CSV table of C-alpha atoms and ligand atoms in Angstrom, one decimal:
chain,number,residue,atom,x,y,z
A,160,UNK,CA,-27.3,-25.4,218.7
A,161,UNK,CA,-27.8,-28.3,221.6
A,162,UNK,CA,-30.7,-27.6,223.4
A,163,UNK,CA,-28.8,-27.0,227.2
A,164,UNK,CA,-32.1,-27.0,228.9
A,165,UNK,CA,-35.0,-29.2,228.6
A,166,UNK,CA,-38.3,-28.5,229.3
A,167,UNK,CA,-40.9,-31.2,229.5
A,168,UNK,CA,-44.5,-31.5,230.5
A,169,UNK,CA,-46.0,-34.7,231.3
A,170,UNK,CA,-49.4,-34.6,232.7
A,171,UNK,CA,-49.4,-32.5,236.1
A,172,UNK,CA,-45.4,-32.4,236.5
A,173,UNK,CA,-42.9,-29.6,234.6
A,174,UNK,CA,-39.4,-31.4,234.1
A,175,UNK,CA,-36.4,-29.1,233.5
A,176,UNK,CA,-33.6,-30.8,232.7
A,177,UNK,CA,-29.8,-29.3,232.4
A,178,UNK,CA,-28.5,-30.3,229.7
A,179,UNK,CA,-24.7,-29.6,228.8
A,180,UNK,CA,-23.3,-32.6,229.4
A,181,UNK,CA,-19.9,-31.8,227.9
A,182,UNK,CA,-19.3,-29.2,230.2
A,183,UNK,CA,-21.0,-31.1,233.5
A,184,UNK,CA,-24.0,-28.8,233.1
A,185,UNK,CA,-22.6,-25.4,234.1
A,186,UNK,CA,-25.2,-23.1,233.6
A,187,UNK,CA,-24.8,-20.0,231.2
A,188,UNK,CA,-26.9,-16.8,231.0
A,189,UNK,CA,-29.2,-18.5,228.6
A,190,UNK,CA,-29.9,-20.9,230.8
A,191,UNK,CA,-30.7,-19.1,233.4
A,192,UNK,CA,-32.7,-17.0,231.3
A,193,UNK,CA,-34.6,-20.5,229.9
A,194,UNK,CA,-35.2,-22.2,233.2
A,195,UNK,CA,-36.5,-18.9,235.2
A,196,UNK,CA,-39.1,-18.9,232.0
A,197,UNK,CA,-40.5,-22.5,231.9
A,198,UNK,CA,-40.7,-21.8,236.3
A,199,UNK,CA,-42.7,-18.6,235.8
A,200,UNK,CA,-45.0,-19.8,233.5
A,201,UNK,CA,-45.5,-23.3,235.5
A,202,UNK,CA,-46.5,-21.1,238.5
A,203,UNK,CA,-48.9,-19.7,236.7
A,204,UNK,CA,-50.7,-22.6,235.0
A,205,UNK,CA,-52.9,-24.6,236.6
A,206,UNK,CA,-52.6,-27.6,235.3
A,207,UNK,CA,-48.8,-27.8,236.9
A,208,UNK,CA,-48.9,-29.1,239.7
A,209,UNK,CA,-44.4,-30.0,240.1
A,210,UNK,CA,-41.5,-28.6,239.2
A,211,UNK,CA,-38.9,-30.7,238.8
A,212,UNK,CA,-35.2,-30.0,238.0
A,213,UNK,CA,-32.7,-32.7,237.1
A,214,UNK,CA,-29.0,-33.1,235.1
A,215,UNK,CA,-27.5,-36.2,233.1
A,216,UNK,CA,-26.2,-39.1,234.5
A,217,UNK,CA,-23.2,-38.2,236.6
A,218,UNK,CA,-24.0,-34.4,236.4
A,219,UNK,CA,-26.5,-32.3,238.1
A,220,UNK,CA,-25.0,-29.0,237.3
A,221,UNK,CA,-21.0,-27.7,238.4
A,222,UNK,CA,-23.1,-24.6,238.8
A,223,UNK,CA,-23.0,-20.7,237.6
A,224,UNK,CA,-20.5,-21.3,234.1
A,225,UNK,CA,-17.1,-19.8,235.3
A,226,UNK,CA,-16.4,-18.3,231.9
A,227,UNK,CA,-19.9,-16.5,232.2
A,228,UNK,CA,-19.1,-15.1,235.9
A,229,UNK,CA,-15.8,-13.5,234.3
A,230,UNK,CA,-17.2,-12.1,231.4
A,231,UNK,CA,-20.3,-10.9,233.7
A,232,UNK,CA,-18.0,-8.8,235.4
A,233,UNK,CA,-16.6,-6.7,232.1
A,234,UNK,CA,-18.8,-2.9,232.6
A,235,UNK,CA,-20.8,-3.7,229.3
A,236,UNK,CA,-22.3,-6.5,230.7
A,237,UNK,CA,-24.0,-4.5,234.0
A,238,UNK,CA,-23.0,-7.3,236.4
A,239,UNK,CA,-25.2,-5.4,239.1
A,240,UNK,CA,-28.3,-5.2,236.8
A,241,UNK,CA,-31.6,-6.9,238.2
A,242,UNK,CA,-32.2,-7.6,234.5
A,243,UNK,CA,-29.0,-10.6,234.6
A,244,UNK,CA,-30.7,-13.9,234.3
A,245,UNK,CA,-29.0,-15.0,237.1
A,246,UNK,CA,-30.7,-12.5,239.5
A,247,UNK,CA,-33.7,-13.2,237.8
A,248,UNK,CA,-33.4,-16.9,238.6
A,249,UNK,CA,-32.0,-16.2,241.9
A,250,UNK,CA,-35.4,-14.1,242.6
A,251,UNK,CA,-37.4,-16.8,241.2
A,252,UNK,CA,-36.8,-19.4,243.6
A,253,UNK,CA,-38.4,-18.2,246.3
A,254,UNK,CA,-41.2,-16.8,244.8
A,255,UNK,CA,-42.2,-19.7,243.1
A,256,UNK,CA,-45.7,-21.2,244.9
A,257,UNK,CA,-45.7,-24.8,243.0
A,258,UNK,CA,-43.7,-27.1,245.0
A,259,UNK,CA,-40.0,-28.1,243.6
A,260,UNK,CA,-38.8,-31.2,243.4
A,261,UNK,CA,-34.6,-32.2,242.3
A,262,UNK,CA,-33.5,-35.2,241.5
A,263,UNK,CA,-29.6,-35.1,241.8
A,264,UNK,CA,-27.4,-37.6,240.4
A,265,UNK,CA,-23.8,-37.0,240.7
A,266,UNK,CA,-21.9,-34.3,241.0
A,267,UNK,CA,-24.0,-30.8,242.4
A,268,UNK,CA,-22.2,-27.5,242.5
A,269,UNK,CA,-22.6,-23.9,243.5
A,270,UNK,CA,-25.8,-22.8,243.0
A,271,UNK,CA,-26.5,-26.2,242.0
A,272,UNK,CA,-26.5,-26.8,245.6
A,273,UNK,CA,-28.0,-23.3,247.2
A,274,UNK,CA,-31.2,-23.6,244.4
A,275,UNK,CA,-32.0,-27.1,246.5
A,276,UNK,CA,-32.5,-25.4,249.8
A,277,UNK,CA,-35.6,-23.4,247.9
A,278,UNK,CA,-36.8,-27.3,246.8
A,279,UNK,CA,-39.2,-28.9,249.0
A,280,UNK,CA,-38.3,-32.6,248.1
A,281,UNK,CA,-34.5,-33.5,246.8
A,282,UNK,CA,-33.7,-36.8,245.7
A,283,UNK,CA,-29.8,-38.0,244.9
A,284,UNK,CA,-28.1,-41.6,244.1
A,285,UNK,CA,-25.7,-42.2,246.1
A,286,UNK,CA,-22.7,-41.0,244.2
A,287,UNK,CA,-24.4,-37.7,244.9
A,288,UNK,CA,-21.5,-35.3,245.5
A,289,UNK,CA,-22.4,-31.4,246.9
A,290,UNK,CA,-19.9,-28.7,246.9
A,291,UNK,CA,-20.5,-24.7,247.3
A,292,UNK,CA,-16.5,-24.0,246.6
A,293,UNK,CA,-17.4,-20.2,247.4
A,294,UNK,CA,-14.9,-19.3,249.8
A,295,UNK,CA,-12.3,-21.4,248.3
A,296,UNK,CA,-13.5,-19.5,244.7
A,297,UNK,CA,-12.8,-16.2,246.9
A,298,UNK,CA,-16.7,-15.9,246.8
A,299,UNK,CA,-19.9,-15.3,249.2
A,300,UNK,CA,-23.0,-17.8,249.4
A,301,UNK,CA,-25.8,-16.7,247.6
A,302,UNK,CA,-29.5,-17.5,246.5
A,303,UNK,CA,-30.5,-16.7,250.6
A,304,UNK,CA,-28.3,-19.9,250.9
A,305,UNK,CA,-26.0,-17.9,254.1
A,306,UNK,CA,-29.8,-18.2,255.9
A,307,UNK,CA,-31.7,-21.0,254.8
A,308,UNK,CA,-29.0,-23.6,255.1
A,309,UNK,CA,-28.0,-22.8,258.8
A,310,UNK,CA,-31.5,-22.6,259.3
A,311,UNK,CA,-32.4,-26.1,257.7
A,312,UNK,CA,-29.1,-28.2,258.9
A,313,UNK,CA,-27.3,-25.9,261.6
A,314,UNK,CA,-24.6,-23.5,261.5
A,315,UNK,CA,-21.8,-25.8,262.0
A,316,UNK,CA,-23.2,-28.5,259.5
A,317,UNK,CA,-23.3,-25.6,257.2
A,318,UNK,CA,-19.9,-24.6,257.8
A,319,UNK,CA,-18.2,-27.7,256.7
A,320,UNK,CA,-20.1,-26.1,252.8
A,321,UNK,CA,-20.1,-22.9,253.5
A,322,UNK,CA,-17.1,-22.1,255.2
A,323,UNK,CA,-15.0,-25.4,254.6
A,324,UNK,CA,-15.9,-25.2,250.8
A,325,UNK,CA,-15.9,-29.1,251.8
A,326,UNK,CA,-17.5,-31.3,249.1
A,327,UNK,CA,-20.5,-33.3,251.4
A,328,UNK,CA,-21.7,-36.9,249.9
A,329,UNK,CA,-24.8,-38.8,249.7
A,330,UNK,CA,-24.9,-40.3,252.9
A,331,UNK,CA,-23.8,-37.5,254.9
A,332,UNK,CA,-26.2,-34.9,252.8
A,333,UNK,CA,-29.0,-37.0,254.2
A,334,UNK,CA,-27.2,-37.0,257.4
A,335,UNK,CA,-27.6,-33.1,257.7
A,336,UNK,CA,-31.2,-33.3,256.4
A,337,UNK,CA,-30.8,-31.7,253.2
A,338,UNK,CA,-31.6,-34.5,250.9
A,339,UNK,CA,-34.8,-36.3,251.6
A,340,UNK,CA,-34.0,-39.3,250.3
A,341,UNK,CA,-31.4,-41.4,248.6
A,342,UNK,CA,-32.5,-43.8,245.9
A,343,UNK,CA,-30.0,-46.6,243.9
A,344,UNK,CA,-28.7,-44.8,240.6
A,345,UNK,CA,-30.4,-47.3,238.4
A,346,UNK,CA,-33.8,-46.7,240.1
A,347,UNK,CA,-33.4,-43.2,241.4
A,348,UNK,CA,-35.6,-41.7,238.4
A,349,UNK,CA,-38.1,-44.2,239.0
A,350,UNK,CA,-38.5,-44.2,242.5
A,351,UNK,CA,-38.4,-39.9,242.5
A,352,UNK,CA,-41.1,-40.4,239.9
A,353,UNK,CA,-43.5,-42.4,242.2
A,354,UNK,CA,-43.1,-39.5,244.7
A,355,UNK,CA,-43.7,-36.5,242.6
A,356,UNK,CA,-47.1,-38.3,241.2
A,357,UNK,CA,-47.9,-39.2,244.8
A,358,UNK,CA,-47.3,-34.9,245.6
A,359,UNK,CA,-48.8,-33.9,242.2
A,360,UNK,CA,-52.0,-36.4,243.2
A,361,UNK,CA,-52.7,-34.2,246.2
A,362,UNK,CA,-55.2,-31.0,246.4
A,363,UNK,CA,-53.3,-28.4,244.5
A,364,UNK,CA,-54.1,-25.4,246.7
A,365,UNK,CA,-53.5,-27.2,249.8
A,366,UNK,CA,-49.9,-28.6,249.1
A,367,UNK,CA,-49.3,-24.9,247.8
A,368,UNK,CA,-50.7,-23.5,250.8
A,369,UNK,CA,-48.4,-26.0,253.2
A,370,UNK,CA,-45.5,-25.0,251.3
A,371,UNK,CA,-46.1,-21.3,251.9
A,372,UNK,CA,-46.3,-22.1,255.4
A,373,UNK,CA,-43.6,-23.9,255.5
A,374,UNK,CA,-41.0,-21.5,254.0
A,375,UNK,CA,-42.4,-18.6,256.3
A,376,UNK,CA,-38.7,-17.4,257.6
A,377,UNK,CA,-38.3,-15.1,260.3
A,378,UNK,CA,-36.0,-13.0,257.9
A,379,UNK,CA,-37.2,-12.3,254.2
A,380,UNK,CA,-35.2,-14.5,252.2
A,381,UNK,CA,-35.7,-11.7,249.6
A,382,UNK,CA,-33.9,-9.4,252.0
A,383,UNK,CA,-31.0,-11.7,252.1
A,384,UNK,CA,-30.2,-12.7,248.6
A,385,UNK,CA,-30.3,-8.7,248.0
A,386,UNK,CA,-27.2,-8.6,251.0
A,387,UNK,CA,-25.8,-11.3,249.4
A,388,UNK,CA,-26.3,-10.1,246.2
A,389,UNK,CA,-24.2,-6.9,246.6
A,390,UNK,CA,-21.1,-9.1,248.8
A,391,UNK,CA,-21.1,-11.4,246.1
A,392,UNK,CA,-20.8,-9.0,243.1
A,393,UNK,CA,-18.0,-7.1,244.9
A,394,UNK,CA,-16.2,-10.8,245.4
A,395,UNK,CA,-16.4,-11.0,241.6
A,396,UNK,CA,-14.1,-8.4,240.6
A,397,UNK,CA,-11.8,-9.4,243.7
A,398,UNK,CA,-8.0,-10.4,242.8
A,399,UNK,CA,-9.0,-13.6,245.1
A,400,UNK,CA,-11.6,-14.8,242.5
A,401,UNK,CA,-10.0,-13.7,239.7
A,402,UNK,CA,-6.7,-15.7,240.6
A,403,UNK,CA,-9.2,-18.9,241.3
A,404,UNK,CA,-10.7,-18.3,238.3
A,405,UNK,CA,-7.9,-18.2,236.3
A,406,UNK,CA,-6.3,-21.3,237.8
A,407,UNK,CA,-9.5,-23.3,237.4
A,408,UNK,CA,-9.3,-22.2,233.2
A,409,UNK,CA,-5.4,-23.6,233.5
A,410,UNK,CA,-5.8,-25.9,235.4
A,411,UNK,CA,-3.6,-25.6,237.9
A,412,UNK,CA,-3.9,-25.3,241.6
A,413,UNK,CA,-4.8,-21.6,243.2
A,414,UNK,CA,-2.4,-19.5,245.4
A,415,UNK,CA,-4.1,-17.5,247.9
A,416,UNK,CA,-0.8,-17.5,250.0
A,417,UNK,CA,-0.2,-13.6,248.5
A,418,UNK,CA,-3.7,-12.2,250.0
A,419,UNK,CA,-3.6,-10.4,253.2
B,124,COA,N1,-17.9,-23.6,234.3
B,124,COA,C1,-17.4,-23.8,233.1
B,124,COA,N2,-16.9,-25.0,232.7
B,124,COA,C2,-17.0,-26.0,233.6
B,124,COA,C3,-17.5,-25.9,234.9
B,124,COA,C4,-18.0,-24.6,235.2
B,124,COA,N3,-18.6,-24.3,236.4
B,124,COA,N4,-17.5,-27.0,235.5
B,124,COA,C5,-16.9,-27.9,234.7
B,124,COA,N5,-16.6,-27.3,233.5
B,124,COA,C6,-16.0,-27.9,232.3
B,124,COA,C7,-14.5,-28.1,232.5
B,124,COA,O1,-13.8,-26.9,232.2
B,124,COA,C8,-14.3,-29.2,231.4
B,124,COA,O2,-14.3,-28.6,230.2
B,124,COA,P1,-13.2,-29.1,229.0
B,124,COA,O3,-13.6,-30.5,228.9
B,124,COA,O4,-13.6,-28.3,227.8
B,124,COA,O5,-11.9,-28.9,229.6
B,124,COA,C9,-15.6,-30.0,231.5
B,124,COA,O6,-16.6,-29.2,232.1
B,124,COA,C10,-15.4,-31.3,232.4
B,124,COA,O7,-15.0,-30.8,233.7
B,124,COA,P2,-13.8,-31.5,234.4
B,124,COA,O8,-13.2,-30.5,235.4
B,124,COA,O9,-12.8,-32.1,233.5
B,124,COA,O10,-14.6,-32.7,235.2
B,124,COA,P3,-14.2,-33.3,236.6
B,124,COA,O11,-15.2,-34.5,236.7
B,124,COA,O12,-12.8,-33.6,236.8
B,124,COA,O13,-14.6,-32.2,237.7
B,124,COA,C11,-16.0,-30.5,238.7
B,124,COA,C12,-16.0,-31.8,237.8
B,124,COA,C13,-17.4,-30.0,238.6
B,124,COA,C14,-15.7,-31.0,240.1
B,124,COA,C15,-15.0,-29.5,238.2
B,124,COA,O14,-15.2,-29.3,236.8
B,124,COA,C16,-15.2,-28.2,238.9
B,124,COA,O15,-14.7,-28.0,240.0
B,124,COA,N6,-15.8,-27.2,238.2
B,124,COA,C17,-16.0,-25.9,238.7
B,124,COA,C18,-17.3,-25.8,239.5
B,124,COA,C19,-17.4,-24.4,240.2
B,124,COA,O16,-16.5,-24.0,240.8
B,124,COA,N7,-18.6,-23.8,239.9
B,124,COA,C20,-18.9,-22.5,240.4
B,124,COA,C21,-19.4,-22.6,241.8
B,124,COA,S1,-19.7,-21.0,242.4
């Protein structure tokens, strides 16, 4: 079997890479399961300083795998469980004390979008595309994305993703002040690179200690992906999602017009 996530270590900086080109990186349970490993055992060794997540070329991730959300809702698989990969990911983020760095080429979707408001640095080319289709999925925001990203861009800049379900680009993601930079495609791996060794070059318990400083909220963001958590399971076994669901797997356009 392809190997869907890559883990790399190359001197003080952990790359995880998505890797399911085919399917524009949509992340399955095993995934989640991989990733939310190689970030628990960075943050505990010393000698990783980074953690950087990136995709393929043309592909971040189209986010959660929409086959996966479907079959997480069947009773068998205990869609509210802690134990899901997903909410063990989901939990992960914020907890994690080593900074976190994505490099985003293309397209970015769902939570392939809500994990980069728990990165400190995000770099994208600018055929960077970011979409959180969650309304227009029938869906909430999750991963603490309902606070963090009012709180990082403002509420009506975070509407237009939110709300809208309105695919933002490169130049207007750095607009909003959710992409730090925006690097040429062809030199967007190199230039990232010459970043992260600049951050992973820096005392290690200071840049940890800045970043814990820095992501002191006035609300815990634990507290809010737990809300979130329960308004997005019950969204899940909605007839809005499953009717988006199943039009995304035909391929044809949604009808919502029937919901009151
Ligand atoms: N889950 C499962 N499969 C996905 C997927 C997802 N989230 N996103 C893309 N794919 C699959 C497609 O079904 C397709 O598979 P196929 O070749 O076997 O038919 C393949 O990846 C390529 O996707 P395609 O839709 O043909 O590419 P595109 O460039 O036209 O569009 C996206 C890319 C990401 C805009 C589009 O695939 C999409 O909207 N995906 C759903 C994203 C989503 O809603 N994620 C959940 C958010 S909560």
């Amino acid at each position: 079997m392809t190997d869907h996530i890559i883990v790399t270590d190359d001197g003080f900086i952990r790359t995880i890479q998505f890797n399911r080109p085919e399917k524009k990186n949509a992340i399955l349970h095993a995934m989640y399961a991989k990733i939310t490993d190689a970030m628990r055992d960075a943050d505990v060794n010393p000698s990783i300083r980074v953690i950087v997540f990136k995709g393929t070329p043309g592909s971040f991730t189209a986010g959660n795998d929409m086959m996966d959300f479907v079959k997480g809702q069947r009773p068998e698989a205990k869609p509210h469980a802690d134990s899901q990969p997903v909410r063990m990911f989901l939990k992960a983020l914020p907890e994690i004390q080593t900074p976190m760095v994505a490099i985003v080429d293309g397209i970015a979707v769902g939570v392939g979008v809500t994990m980069l408001m728990h990165c400190d640095l995000v770099y994208c080319s600018p055929n960077a595309s970011f979409m959180t289709p969650f309304t227009a999925l029938g869906l909430v925001p999750e991963a603490a994305s309902s606070l963090l990203m009012p709180a990082a861009i403002g509420h009506q800049q975070a509407a237009e993703l939110l709300l809208l379900s309105k695919p933002i680009n490169a130049k207007d993601a750095l607009r909003m002040g959710f992409v730090t930079r925006v690097f040429k495609a062809s030199k967007l791996e190199k230039k990232a690179k010459k970043e992260i060794d600049a951050l992973a070059a820096l005392p290690p318990s200071a840049v940890r200690e800045a970043k814990r400083l820095m992501r002191r909220l006035p609300e815990p963001v634990a507290d809010r992906m737990a809300v979130e958590g329960k308004a997005f399971s019950a969204r899940l076994s909605s007839e809005e999602f499953t009717e988006a669901a199943s039009a995304f797997m035909s391929r044809r356009k949604p009808d919502f017009s029937k919901f009151k």
